[in-house]
Amino acid sequence: MTREGVTFLTKKDFDVKSLIIILKEQSKLIEKTEDQKILNQILMLFEKNNLTLLSPQEVHFLESNKQEIWAEYLIFRYKMNYFPKQKIVYDFPVYLLIEPVSACNLRCIMCFQIDETFTSNNKFMGMIDFELFKKIIDDAVAGGTKAITLASRGEPTLHPKLGEMLEYCSGKFFELKINTNGTKLNEKLIHQILKSGVTNMVFSIDSYKKEEYESIRVKGIFEEIVDNVKKFKDIKEKIYPDSKIETRVSGVKVEKSQDPEKFRDFWKKYVDNVVMVEMENRWDTYHNPKEIMAPGPCNYLWERMYIWYDGLCNPCDIDYKSELSVGSVKDQSIKNIWKSNKFTELRNEHLKNNRNQIFPCDRCPVDS
């Protein structure tokens, strides 16, 4: 099926009839009226469309986790996938992206890390304090966040306490995801990742050929990234055979010469899923031509919130210099920032088709 232009394939051996029966049984245990309505909507969609509404990530979760939490998980996924489209502001962000490190060891040609006004400015560069990180996680758990991604503007594996961060997050969320370029993985960190219950491990790699990879992921060494991805697979299979983690190689199509099919064929031996997406004009958002602005409201404003290493909160990482900053978790709660006048006004301006009057939304091609 297609969701926002991306093709998803579902596993044919997943039993939709059993899933519907299980969800109907669990619906009796749902206490919130709003959640009951959502689950009824999910059941209606499944009965009408079978499993075509499930992404591979969602199928993987259902197949890897106890049936007792399926309903709660799918309700969370519904809120994350559909509330932004319906422009519903939930009580608390169900999805947070937390930045362990704002710097990166690579200089990928499509990334804002090549903007020296960003990387050379101490205001933007830094690592999150572990105590601040724990405060954010505690607030997120209390508020009802169900998905955390450790990544944003920089490379998370550069943080010396990433393993401890993962341990602190362990068992607290449905989804705990890491986006990494994979260059700094070592055996100790791989063990920490697999022990902590990370559910999604995304390796950002754009090629299956050395010259092409190194021309895009500048400062990266192709042989090292291949060895690291293989090492991750070997450790997982030999020592953590019951791990529920889903691994993925993700690529950006920067050059016409890149071959998505050969890219997939090369990497599918080492990970669960392989995907390549078209490049967006986002690395230098502030100098993009206004003509590329997306025509409608940006769904990110209703779906997620980013928290930088210094506690500053932002609606998206396309605005990597925080022109749209909506507050700081150092002096406010996540809920207060999510529901703040500034965030609400930004959403309302998008709804009123005033995106072209907001910098840098007025030159951003992304709407979801």
mmCIF file with all atom_site columns, N, CA, C and O in Angstrom, residues 43 49 63 120 123 126 147 154 165 190 196 232 269 281 287 334 336 364:
data_model
loop_
_atom_site.group_PDB
_atom_site.id
_atom_site.type_symbol
_atom_site.label_atom_id
_atom_site.label_alt_id
_atom_site.label_comp_id
_atom_site.label_asym_id
_atom_site.label_entity_id
_atom_site.label_seq_id
_atom_site.pdbx_PDB_ins_code
_atom_site.Cartn_x
_atom_site.Cartn_y
_atom_site.Cartn_z
_atom_site.occupancy
_atom_site.B_iso_or_equiv
_atom_site.pdbx_formal_charge
_atom_site.auth_seq_id
_atom_site.auth_comp_id
_atom_site.auth_asym_id
_atom_site.auth_atom_id
_atom_site.pdbx_PDB_model_num
ATOM 1  N N  . LEU A 1 43  ? -10.272 -1.082  14.093 1.00 0.00 ? 43  LEU A N  1
ATOM 2  C CA . LEU A 1 43  ? -10.936 -2.344  13.732 1.00 0.00 ? 43  LEU A CA 1
ATOM 3  C C  . LEU A 1 43  ? -11.713 -2.194  12.431 1.00 0.00 ? 43  LEU A C  1
ATOM 4  O O  . LEU A 1 43  ? -11.683 -3.086  11.573 1.00 0.00 ? 43  LEU A O  1
ATOM 5  N N  . ASN A 1 49  ? -9.796  -3.129  5.041  1.00 0.00 ? 49  ASN A N  1
ATOM 6  C CA . ASN A 1 49  ? -8.569  -3.113  4.233  1.00 0.00 ? 49  ASN A CA 1
ATOM 7  C C  . ASN A 1 49  ? -7.575  -4.212  4.583  1.00 0.00 ? 49  ASN A C  1
ATOM 8  O O  . ASN A 1 49  ? -6.434  -4.180  4.137  1.00 0.00 ? 49  ASN A O  1
ATOM 9  N N  . GLU A 1 63  ? 4.452   -8.869  15.801 1.00 0.00 ? 63  GLU A N  1
ATOM 10 C CA . GLU A 1 63  ? 4.980   -10.236 15.781 1.00 0.00 ? 63  GLU A CA 1
ATOM 11 C C  . GLU A 1 63  ? 6.021   -10.478 16.877 1.00 0.00 ? 63  GLU A C  1
ATOM 12 O O  . GLU A 1 63  ? 6.277   -11.621 17.239 1.00 0.00 ? 63  GLU A O  1
ATOM 13 N N  . SER A 1 120 ? 30.413  25.845  13.308 1.00 0.00 ? 120 SER A N  1
ATOM 14 C CA . SER A 1 120 ? 31.475  26.645  13.937 1.00 0.00 ? 120 SER A CA 1
ATOM 15 C C  . SER A 1 120 ? 30.947  27.535  15.056 1.00 0.00 ? 120 SER A C  1
ATOM 16 O O  . SER A 1 120 ? 31.719  28.278  15.678 1.00 0.00 ? 120 SER A O  1
ATOM 17 N N  . LYS A 1 123 ? 27.190  28.052  20.134 1.00 0.00 ? 123 LYS A N  1
ATOM 18 C CA . LYS A 1 123 ? 25.797  28.080  20.602 1.00 0.00 ? 123 LYS A CA 1
ATOM 19 C C  . LYS A 1 123 ? 25.042  26.840  20.132 1.00 0.00 ? 123 LYS A C  1
ATOM 20 O O  . LYS A 1 123 ? 24.139  26.347  20.812 1.00 0.00 ? 123 LYS A O  1
ATOM 21 N N  . GLY A 1 126 ? 27.198  20.887  20.990 1.00 0.00 ? 126 GLY A N  1
ATOM 22 C CA . GLY A 1 126 ? 27.338  20.399  22.350 1.00 0.00 ? 126 GLY A CA 1
ATOM 23 C C  . GLY A 1 126 ? 26.764  19.014  22.550 1.00 0.00 ? 126 GLY A C  1
ATOM 24 O O  . GLY A 1 126 ? 26.209  18.403  21.628 1.00 0.00 ? 126 GLY A O  1
ATOM 25 N N  . ALA A 1 147 ? 7.028   6.957   22.034 1.00 0.00 ? 147 ALA A N  1
ATOM 26 C CA . ALA A 1 147 ? 8.115   6.719   21.081 1.00 0.00 ? 147 ALA A CA 1
ATOM 27 C C  . ALA A 1 147 ? 9.209   7.759   21.270 1.00 0.00 ? 147 ALA A C  1
ATOM 28 O O  . ALA A 1 147 ? 8.933   8.959   21.358 1.00 0.00 ? 147 ALA A O  1
ATOM 29 N N  . GLY A 1 154 ? 22.792  15.793  15.049 1.00 0.00 ? 154 GLY A N  1
ATOM 30 C CA . GLY A 1 154 ? 24.130  15.226  15.077 1.00 0.00 ? 154 GLY A CA 1
ATOM 31 C C  . GLY A 1 154 ? 24.141  13.704  15.136 1.00 0.00 ? 154 GLY A C  1
ATOM 32 O O  . GLY A 1 154 ? 23.125  13.047  14.960 1.00 0.00 ? 154 GLY A O  1
ATOM 33 N N  . MET A 1 165 ? 22.278  6.157   28.647 1.00 0.00 ? 165 MET A N  1
ATOM 34 C CA . MET A 1 165 ? 21.003  6.755   28.240 1.00 0.00 ? 165 MET A CA 1
ATOM 35 C C  . MET A 1 165 ? 20.019  5.669   27.808 1.00 0.00 ? 165 MET A C  1
ATOM 36 O O  . MET A 1 165 ? 18.840  5.684   28.198 1.00 0.00 ? 165 MET A O  1
ATOM 37 N N  . ILE A 1 190 ? 27.421  -1.891  20.806 1.00 0.00 ? 190 ILE A N  1
ATOM 38 C CA . ILE A 1 190 ? 26.447  -2.811  20.203 1.00 0.00 ? 190 ILE A CA 1
ATOM 39 C C  . ILE A 1 190 ? 25.772  -3.652  21.284 1.00 0.00 ? 190 ILE A C  1
ATOM 40 O O  . ILE A 1 190 ? 24.548  -3.834  21.278 1.00 0.00 ? 190 ILE A O  1
ATOM 41 N N  . SER A 1 196 ? 19.539  -3.051  25.956 1.00 0.00 ? 196 SER A N  1
ATOM 42 C CA . SER A 1 196 ? 18.607  -2.032  26.451 1.00 0.00 ? 196 SER A CA 1
ATOM 43 C C  . SER A 1 196 ? 17.217  -2.126  25.835 1.00 0.00 ? 196 SER A C  1
ATOM 44 O O  . SER A 1 196 ? 16.305  -1.425  26.255 1.00 0.00 ? 196 SER A O  1
ATOM 45 N N  . PHE A 1 232 ? 27.241  -5.868  13.885 1.00 0.00 ? 232 PHE A N  1
ATOM 46 C CA . PHE A 1 232 ? 25.980  -5.721  14.618 1.00 0.00 ? 232 PHE A CA 1
ATOM 47 C C  . PHE A 1 232 ? 25.097  -6.947  14.381 1.00 0.00 ? 232 PHE A C  1
ATOM 48 O O  . PHE A 1 232 ? 24.528  -7.513  15.322 1.00 0.00 ? 232 PHE A O  1
ATOM 49 N N  . LYS A 1 269 ? 21.089  -8.409  3.002  1.00 0.00 ? 269 LYS A N  1
ATOM 50 C CA . LYS A 1 269 ? 21.709  -9.581  3.638  1.00 0.00 ? 269 LYS A CA 1
ATOM 51 C C  . LYS A 1 269 ? 22.041  -9.317  5.107  1.00 0.00 ? 269 LYS A C  1
ATOM 52 O O  . LYS A 1 269 ? 22.226  -10.251 5.881  1.00 0.00 ? 269 LYS A O  1
ATOM 53 N N  . ASN A 1 281 ? 15.349  19.346  -0.362 1.00 0.00 ? 281 ASN A N  1
ATOM 54 C CA . ASN A 1 281 ? 16.150  20.557  -0.192 1.00 0.00 ? 281 ASN A CA 1
ATOM 55 C C  . ASN A 1 281 ? 16.034  21.022  1.248  1.00 0.00 ? 281 ASN A C  1
ATOM 56 O O  . ASN A 1 281 ? 15.179  21.829  1.589  1.00 0.00 ? 281 ASN A O  1
ATOM 57 N N  . HIS A 1 287 ? 18.404  29.351  3.040  1.00 0.00 ? 287 HIS A N  1
ATOM 58 C CA . HIS A 1 287 ? 18.667  29.959  1.736  1.00 0.00 ? 287 HIS A CA 1
ATOM 59 C C  . HIS A 1 287 ? 17.936  29.246  0.601  1.00 0.00 ? 287 HIS A C  1
ATOM 60 O O  . HIS A 1 287 ? 18.219  29.502  -0.564 1.00 0.00 ? 287 HIS A O  1
ATOM 61 N N  . ILE A 1 334 ? 7.480   19.521  29.350 1.00 0.00 ? 334 ILE A N  1
ATOM 62 C CA . ILE A 1 334 ? 7.228   19.182  27.954 1.00 0.00 ? 334 ILE A CA 1
ATOM 63 C C  . ILE A 1 334 ? 5.787   19.527  27.577 1.00 0.00 ? 334 ILE A C  1
ATOM 64 O O  . ILE A 1 334 ? 5.521   20.092  26.504 1.00 0.00 ? 334 ILE A O  1
ATOM 65 N N  . ASN A 1 336 ? 3.759   21.798  28.858 1.00 0.00 ? 336 ASN A N  1
ATOM 66 C CA . ASN A 1 336 ? 3.554   23.242  28.750 1.00 0.00 ? 336 ASN A CA 1
ATOM 67 C C  . ASN A 1 336 ? 4.119   23.804  27.455 1.00 0.00 ? 336 ASN A C  1
ATOM 68 O O  . ASN A 1 336 ? 3.552   24.721  26.858 1.00 0.00 ? 336 ASN A O  1
ATOM 69 N N  . CYS A 1 364 ? 10.484  25.833  2.963  1.00 0.00 ? 364 CYS A N  1
ATOM 70 C CA . CYS A 1 364 ? 10.686  24.422  3.294  1.00 0.00 ? 364 CYS A CA 1
ATOM 71 C C  . CYS A 1 364 ? 9.750   23.548  2.472  1.00 0.00 ? 364 CYS A C  1
ATOM 72 O O  . CYS A 1 364 ? 8.526   23.797  2.446  1.00 0.00 ? 364 CYS A O  1
#
